[in-house]
CSV table of C-alpha atoms in Angstrom, one decimal:
chain,number,residue,atom,x,y,z
A,39,MET,CA,-0.1,0.2,-0.2
A,40,LYS,CA,1.1,3.8,-0.3
A,41,ALA,CA,2.1,5.5,2.8
A,42,ALA,CA,2.7,9.3,3.6
A,43,ARG,CA,5.9,8.5,5.7
A,44,ILE,CA,8.7,10.2,7.3
A,45,HIS,CA,12.2,8.7,8.2
A,46,GLN,CA,13.9,11.9,10.2
A,47,HIS,CA,12.2,15.4,11.3
A,48,GLY,CA,13.1,18.1,9.5
A,49,ASP,CA,11.3,20.3,6.6
A,50,ALA,CA,8.4,19.3,4.4
A,51,ASN,CA,10.9,17.2,1.9
A,52,VAL,CA,10.9,14.9,4.4
A,53,ILE,CA,8.0,13.0,3.5
A,54,ARG,CA,7.6,10.7,1.6
A,55,ILE,CA,4.8,8.8,-0.7
A,56,GLU,CA,6.1,5.3,-0.3
A,57,GLU,CA,5.4,1.4,-0.9
A,58,VAL,CA,4.7,-0.3,2.5
A,59,ALA,CA,3.5,-3.5,3.5
A,60,ARG,CA,-0.2,-3.3,5.0
A,61,PRO,CA,-0.9,-3.6,8.9
A,62,VAL,CA,-0.6,-6.6,10.7
A,63,LEU,CA,-3.5,-6.8,13.3
A,64,ALA,CA,-2.5,-7.8,16.8
A,65,GLU,CA,-6.2,-8.6,19.1
A,66,GLY,CA,-8.4,-5.5,19.6
A,67,GLU,CA,-7.3,-3.9,16.4
A,68,VAL,CA,-9.2,-3.0,13.2
A,69,LEU,CA,-7.9,-2.8,9.5
A,70,ILE,CA,-9.3,0.3,7.8
A,71,GLU,CA,-9.7,1.1,4.0
A,72,VAL,CA,-9.0,4.7,4.0
A,73,ALA,CA,-11.6,6.9,2.5
A,74,ALA,CA,-9.6,9.7,3.8
A,75,THR,CA,-7.4,11.8,6.4
A,76,SER,CA,-7.6,15.7,6.8
A,77,PHE,CA,-4.5,17.8,7.4
A,78,ASN,CA,-3.7,19.1,11.0
A,79,PRO,CA,-0.9,22.5,11.1
A,80,THR,CA,0.1,20.7,14.3
A,81,GLU,CA,1.3,17.6,11.8
A,82,ALA,CA,3.6,19.9,10.5
A,83,ALA,CA,5.3,20.7,13.6
A,84,LEU,CA,5.7,16.9,14.8
A,85,ARG,CA,6.8,16.7,11.0
A,86,ALA,CA,9.5,19.3,12.1
A,87,GLY,CA,10.1,17.4,15.6
A,88,ALA,CA,8.9,20.3,17.6
A,89,LEU,CA,6.6,18.1,19.1
A,90,ARG,CA,9.4,15.5,19.9
A,91,ASP,CA,9.1,15.6,23.7
A,92,LEU,CA,4.8,15.9,23.7
A,93,VAL,CA,4.4,13.9,21.0
A,94,PRO,CA,7.1,11.3,20.6
A,95,VAL,CA,7.0,9.0,17.8
A,96,ASP,CA,9.0,6.0,16.0
A,97,LEU,CA,11.1,6.7,12.9
A,98,PRO,CA,10.2,5.6,10.3
A,99,HIS,CA,6.9,6.9,11.2
A,100,THR,CA,3.0,7.5,8.8
A,101,LEU,CA,1.7,10.8,9.5
A,102,GLY,CA,-2.2,11.3,9.5
A,103,TRP,CA,-4.2,11.6,12.6
A,104,ASP,CA,-7.6,11.7,11.6
A,105,VAL,CA,-9.1,8.7,9.9
A,106,ALA,CA,-12.5,8.0,8.1
A,107,GLY,CA,-13.1,4.6,5.7
A,108,THR,CA,-14.0,1.5,5.9
A,109,ILE,CA,-13.6,-1.7,8.0
A,110,VAL,CA,-12.1,-4.5,5.9
A,111,GLU,CA,-10.8,-7.0,8.8
A,112,LEU,CA,-11.3,-7.4,12.2
A,113,GLY,CA,-8.2,-8.6,14.5
A,114,GLY,CA,-8.7,-11.3,17.4
A,115,GLY,CA,-11.7,-10.3,20.1
A,116,VAL,CA,-13.5,-7.4,18.4
A,117,ARG,CA,-17.4,-7.6,18.9
A,118,THR,CA,-17.9,-3.8,18.5
A,119,HIS,CA,-17.3,-3.6,15.0
A,120,ALA,CA,-17.8,-5.4,11.9
A,121,VAL,CA,-16.5,-5.9,8.6
A,122,GLY,CA,-18.0,-3.6,6.2
A,123,ASP,CA,-18.8,-0.5,9.1
A,124,ARG,CA,-17.4,3.2,7.8
A,125,VAL,CA,-16.1,4.6,10.9
A,126,ILE,CA,-14.0,7.5,12.1
A,127,GLY,CA,-11.8,8.0,14.4
A,128,TRP,CA,-7.7,10.2,15.7
A,129,ILE,CA,-5.5,7.2,15.4
A,130,ASP,CA,-1.7,7.4,13.9
A,131,GLY,CA,-0.9,6.6,10.7
A,132,ALA,CA,-4.3,7.4,8.7
A,133,ALA,CA,-2.0,8.8,5.9
A,134,ALA,CA,-2.2,5.7,4.2
A,135,GLU,CA,-4.4,4.1,1.6
A,136,PHE,CA,-5.0,1.1,5.0
A,137,ALA,CA,-4.3,2.3,8.6
A,138,VAL,CA,-4.9,-0.3,11.6
A,139,ALA,CA,-6.5,1.3,14.8
A,140,ASP,CA,-7.8,-0.1,18.1
A,141,ALA,CA,-11.2,-1.2,17.9
A,142,SER,CA,-12.4,1.1,21.1
A,143,ALA,CA,-11.3,4.5,18.9
A,144,MET,CA,-13.4,3.8,16.4
A,145,VAL,CA,-17.0,5.0,16.2
A,146,ALA,CA,-19.5,5.0,13.2
A,147,ALA,CA,-18.9,7.6,10.6
A,148,PRO,CA,-21.9,10.5,10.4
A,149,THR,CA,-24.2,9.4,7.5
A,150,VAL,CA,-24.9,12.5,5.8
A,151,VAL,CA,-22.1,13.6,4.9
A,152,PRO,CA,-19.8,12.2,2.2
A,153,LEU,CA,-17.6,10.0,4.1
A,154,ALA,CA,-14.2,11.1,3.2
A,155,ASP,CA,-15.5,14.5,4.6
A,156,ALA,CA,-15.5,12.9,8.4
A,157,ALA,CA,-12.4,12.8,8.3
A,158,ALA,CA,-12.5,16.5,9.5
A,159,LEU,CA,-14.1,15.8,12.5
A,160,PRO,CA,-12.4,13.6,15.2
A,161,LEU,CA,-9.1,16.2,16.5
A,162,ALA,CA,-10.5,19.5,15.5
A,163,GLY,CA,-13.6,18.8,16.6
A,164,LEU,CA,-12.6,17.4,20.2
A,165,THR,CA,-9.9,20.1,20.2
A,166,ALA,CA,-13.2,23.1,19.9
A,167,TRP,CA,-15.4,20.8,22.4
A,168,GLN,CA,-12.9,20.1,24.9
A,169,ALA,CA,-11.4,24.0,24.7
A,170,ILE,CA,-14.8,26.1,24.9
A,171,GLU,CA,-15.6,23.4,27.8
A,172,ARG,CA,-12.9,24.6,29.9
A,173,GLY,CA,-14.1,27.9,29.0
A,174,ARG,CA,-16.9,27.6,31.1
A,175,LEU,CA,-19.4,30.1,28.9
A,176,LEU,CA,-22.6,31.2,30.5
A,177,PRO,CA,-25.3,32.1,27.7
A,178,GLY,CA,-24.6,35.9,27.4
A,179,GLU,CA,-21.1,36.2,27.6
A,180,ARG,CA,-19.0,37.8,25.3
A,181,ILE,CA,-15.9,35.0,23.6
A,182,LEU,CA,-13.4,36.1,21.2
A,183,ILE,CA,-12.6,33.2,18.9
A,184,ASN,CA,-9.2,34.3,17.6
A,185,GLY,CA,-8.5,32.0,14.3
A,186,ALA,CA,-11.6,31.4,13.8
A,187,GLY,CA,-11.1,30.7,10.5
A,188,GLY,CA,-9.1,27.5,10.6
A,189,GLY,CA,-10.3,24.0,11.1
A,190,ILE,CA,-10.6,24.1,15.0
A,191,GLY,CA,-12.5,28.0,14.5
A,192,GLY,CA,-15.1,26.4,12.4
A,193,PHE,CA,-16.4,23.8,14.9
A,194,ALA,CA,-15.5,26.4,18.0
A,195,VAL,CA,-17.8,29.1,16.8
A,196,GLN,CA,-20.6,26.4,16.6
A,197,PHE,CA,-19.9,25.3,20.1
A,198,ALA,CA,-19.8,28.5,21.7
A,199,LYS,CA,-23.5,29.9,20.0
A,200,ARG,CA,-24.2,26.3,21.1
A,201,ALA,CA,-23.4,27.6,24.7
A,202,GLY,CA,-25.6,30.8,24.3
A,203,ALA,CA,-22.6,33.0,23.7
A,204,GLN,CA,-22.1,35.8,22.1
A,205,VAL,CA,-19.2,35.1,19.0
A,206,ILE,CA,-17.0,37.8,17.9
A,207,ALA,CA,-14.1,35.8,16.0
A,208,THR,CA,-11.4,36.9,14.2
A,209,ALA,CA,-10.7,35.6,10.4
A,210,SER,CA,-9.4,36.9,7.1
A,211,PRO,CA,-11.4,37.9,4.3
A,212,ARG,CA,-11.2,34.7,2.4
A,213,SER,CA,-13.1,33.1,6.0
A,214,ARG,CA,-15.8,35.7,6.6
A,215,HIS,CA,-18.8,33.9,4.8
A,216,THR,CA,-18.3,30.8,6.4
A,217,VAL,CA,-17.6,31.8,9.9
A,218,LEU,CA,-20.8,34.1,9.7
A,219,ARG,CA,-22.2,30.7,8.5
A,220,TYR,CA,-21.1,29.1,11.5
A,221,GLY,CA,-22.9,31.7,13.3
A,222,ALA,CA,-20.6,33.9,14.7
A,223,ASP,CA,-22.4,37.6,15.9
A,224,GLN,CA,-19.1,39.6,14.6
A,225,LEU,CA,-15.9,39.4,12.8
A,226,ILE,CA,-12.6,41.2,12.8
A,227,ASP,CA,-10.5,41.0,9.7
A,228,TYR,CA,-7.4,40.4,11.5
A,229,THR,CA,-5.4,41.5,8.2
A,230,ALA,CA,-6.3,45.2,8.9
A,231,THR,CA,-7.3,45.9,12.3
A,232,SER,CA,-6.0,45.3,15.9
A,233,LEU,CA,-7.9,43.1,18.5
A,234,GLY,CA,-7.9,46.2,20.9
A,235,ASP,CA,-8.8,48.7,17.8
A,236,ALA,CA,-12.2,46.6,17.0
A,237,LEU,CA,-13.9,45.5,20.3
A,238,ASP,CA,-16.3,47.5,21.9
A,239,GLY,CA,-15.2,47.1,25.8
A,240,GLN,CA,-13.8,44.2,27.2
A,241,VAL,CA,-15.0,40.1,26.8
A,242,ASP,CA,-15.3,37.6,28.9
A,243,ALA,CA,-13.5,35.3,27.7
A,244,VAL,CA,-10.9,34.3,24.9
A,245,LEU,CA,-10.4,31.4,22.9
A,246,ASN,CA,-7.0,31.3,21.2
A,247,LEU,CA,-6.3,28.9,18.1
A,248,VAL,CA,-3.0,30.5,16.6
A,249,GLY,CA,0.3,30.3,17.3
A,250,LEU,CA,1.6,33.6,18.9
A,251,ASP,CA,4.9,35.4,20.0
A,252,GLN,CA,4.8,36.7,23.3
A,253,ARG,CA,3.7,40.0,22.3
A,254,GLN,CA,0.7,39.2,20.3
A,255,ALA,CA,0.0,36.4,23.5
A,256,ASP,CA,0.0,39.4,25.8
A,257,ALA,CA,-1.5,41.9,24.0
A,258,LEU,CA,-4.5,38.9,24.6
A,259,VAL,CA,-4.9,39.4,28.2
A,260,PRO,CA,-6.2,43.1,28.9
A,261,LEU,CA,-8.7,42.5,26.0
A,262,VAL,CA,-10.4,39.9,29.3
A,263,ARG,CA,-12.7,41.7,31.7
A,264,PRO,CA,-11.6,41.1,35.7
A,265,GLY,CA,-12.3,37.7,36.5
A,266,GLY,CA,-12.9,36.3,32.6
A,267,ARG,CA,-10.6,33.5,30.8
A,268,VAL,CA,-8.7,33.1,28.6
A,269,VAL,CA,-7.6,29.4,27.3
A,270,SER,CA,-5.7,28.5,24.2
A,271,VAL,CA,-4.6,25.6,22.2
A,272,THR,CA,-1.6,26.1,20.9
A,273,ASN,CA,0.7,28.8,23.6
A,274,GLU,CA,0.9,28.3,26.8
A,275,ILE,CA,-0.5,32.2,28.1
A,276,ASP,CA,0.2,33.8,31.2
A,277,ALA,CA,-1.7,36.7,32.4
A,278,PRO,CA,-0.9,38.4,35.9
A,279,ARG,CA,-2.8,37.6,39.4
A,280,ILE,CA,-4.0,41.3,38.5
A,281,GLY,CA,-7.5,41.4,37.4
A,282,GLY,CA,-8.2,37.6,38.4
A,283,VAL,CA,-7.9,36.4,34.5
A,284,THR,CA,-7.3,32.8,34.1
A,285,THR,CA,-5.4,31.2,31.6
A,286,THR,CA,-5.5,27.7,31.1
A,287,HIS,CA,-3.8,26.0,28.1
A,288,VAL,CA,-5.6,22.6,26.4
A,289,LEU,CA,-4.4,19.9,25.1
A,290,ALA,CA,-7.1,18.1,23.6
A,291,ARG,CA,-7.6,14.4,24.3
A,292,ASN,CA,-8.6,11.3,22.5
A,293,ASP,CA,-12.4,10.5,23.6
A,294,SER,CA,-14.5,7.9,21.7
A,295,ALA,CA,-17.8,8.4,23.5
A,296,GLN,CA,-17.3,12.3,22.5
A,297,LEU,CA,-16.7,11.5,19.1
A,298,ALA,CA,-19.6,9.5,18.3
A,299,ASP,CA,-21.6,12.6,20.2
A,300,LEU,CA,-20.1,14.9,18.1
A,301,VAL,CA,-20.9,12.5,14.9
A,302,ALA,CA,-25.1,12.4,16.1
A,303,MET,CA,-24.7,16.9,16.3
A,304,VAL,CA,-24.0,16.5,12.8
A,305,ASP,CA,-26.6,13.8,12.1
A,306,SER,CA,-29.3,15.9,14.2
A,307,GLY,CA,-28.1,19.3,12.1
A,308,ALA,CA,-26.5,20.9,14.9
A,309,MET,CA,-23.1,20.8,13.7
A,310,THR,CA,-21.9,21.7,10.7
A,311,ILE,CA,-19.0,20.0,8.6
A,312,ASP,CA,-16.6,22.6,6.2
A,313,VAL,CA,-14.3,21.0,3.5
A,314,ALA,CA,-12.5,24.0,2.3
A,315,GLU,CA,-9.9,21.7,0.1
A,316,ARG,CA,-9.6,18.4,-1.1
A,317,HIS,CA,-6.5,17.0,-1.8
A,318,PRO,CA,-4.4,13.5,-3.2
A,319,LEU,CA,-1.6,12.3,-1.1
A,320,GLY,CA,0.8,12.9,-3.8
A,321,GLU,CA,0.2,16.6,-2.5
A,322,LEU,CA,0.6,16.5,1.3
A,323,VAL,CA,4.0,17.9,0.7
A,324,SER,CA,2.8,21.0,-0.3
A,325,LEU,CA,0.1,21.0,2.3
A,326,HIS,CA,3.1,21.2,4.4
A,327,ARG,CA,4.5,24.4,2.8
A,328,ARG,CA,1.6,26.1,2.4
A,329,SER,CA,0.6,25.2,6.1
A,330,GLU,CA,3.7,27.2,7.2
A,331,ALA,CA,3.7,30.1,5.5
A,332,GLY,CA,-0.3,30.6,6.3
A,333,ASP,CA,-1.9,29.8,3.1
A,334,ILE,CA,-4.7,27.3,4.4
A,335,ARG,CA,-8.2,27.7,5.6
A,336,GLY,CA,-10.5,25.5,7.6
A,337,LYS,CA,-10.2,21.5,7.0
A,338,VAL,CA,-8.7,20.5,4.4
A,339,ILE,CA,-9.3,17.1,3.3
A,340,VAL,CA,-6.2,14.0,2.2
A,341,LEU,CA,-7.6,11.3,-0.3
A,342,PRO,CA,-5.3,7.9,-0.5
A,343,THR,CA,-4.2,8.8,-3.7
A,344,THR,CA,-1.2,10.4,-5.4
């Protein structure tokens, strides 16, 4: 089978599309014929070696964390799934034609979207949900979502609206219509104005979804009212004790029960999956380069073809 692998950490050129042996199942595992994975910017950080301490991997390593596909083989002891089941999950090694996964990590795929598009859901959807939960939003509160035009941002806006919050979102002009469609009440074009100038008063919470330098991180804290919250899924942001602003750094957890609930929201129409682009596996190197240049909006699906 074909797989996108790295044999060393480095720039995007270390990614190789290779012919490798199909995975062999162990007890409790399933073999999935991959319909798609999705690209996450954190995978570029993993490839570069920036996540060595947080997410250590053995080399060579097959990329891809999100998977959507069809189960084609069951390992011993698997009773929760059957051959032919269409599933999604958060795994290792999904950027390939076939992937192996712990059966307990896989849940039934949503039925209202194409199977490949469902690969947009696991990592980004779970991260958004868990980050909004940590923000402890109350109905009527104002939240600034910094980076709403990204893959996590679309889900975060929807979760914040479900919590009854007023959502102020930052995004570039090309993401404007999508972010507003998700329910954002106000959109700030970060390419044209500063957050401090655009906001009408302080907010109750900030959710940060973009990588910031120290100056940018420090600038977020004064935007929050005394007693408010800053939640970040990228930088760890420090807040001065004055004013009682609390800061939280969220590392998403792989939760199959929560993912199943996410699928139910999608099937009921309560949550929308937006796929901005679809590319074959052979273009993964280009996607990594574009991501590092800030040239990717929303969720990008990667199909197991070259």
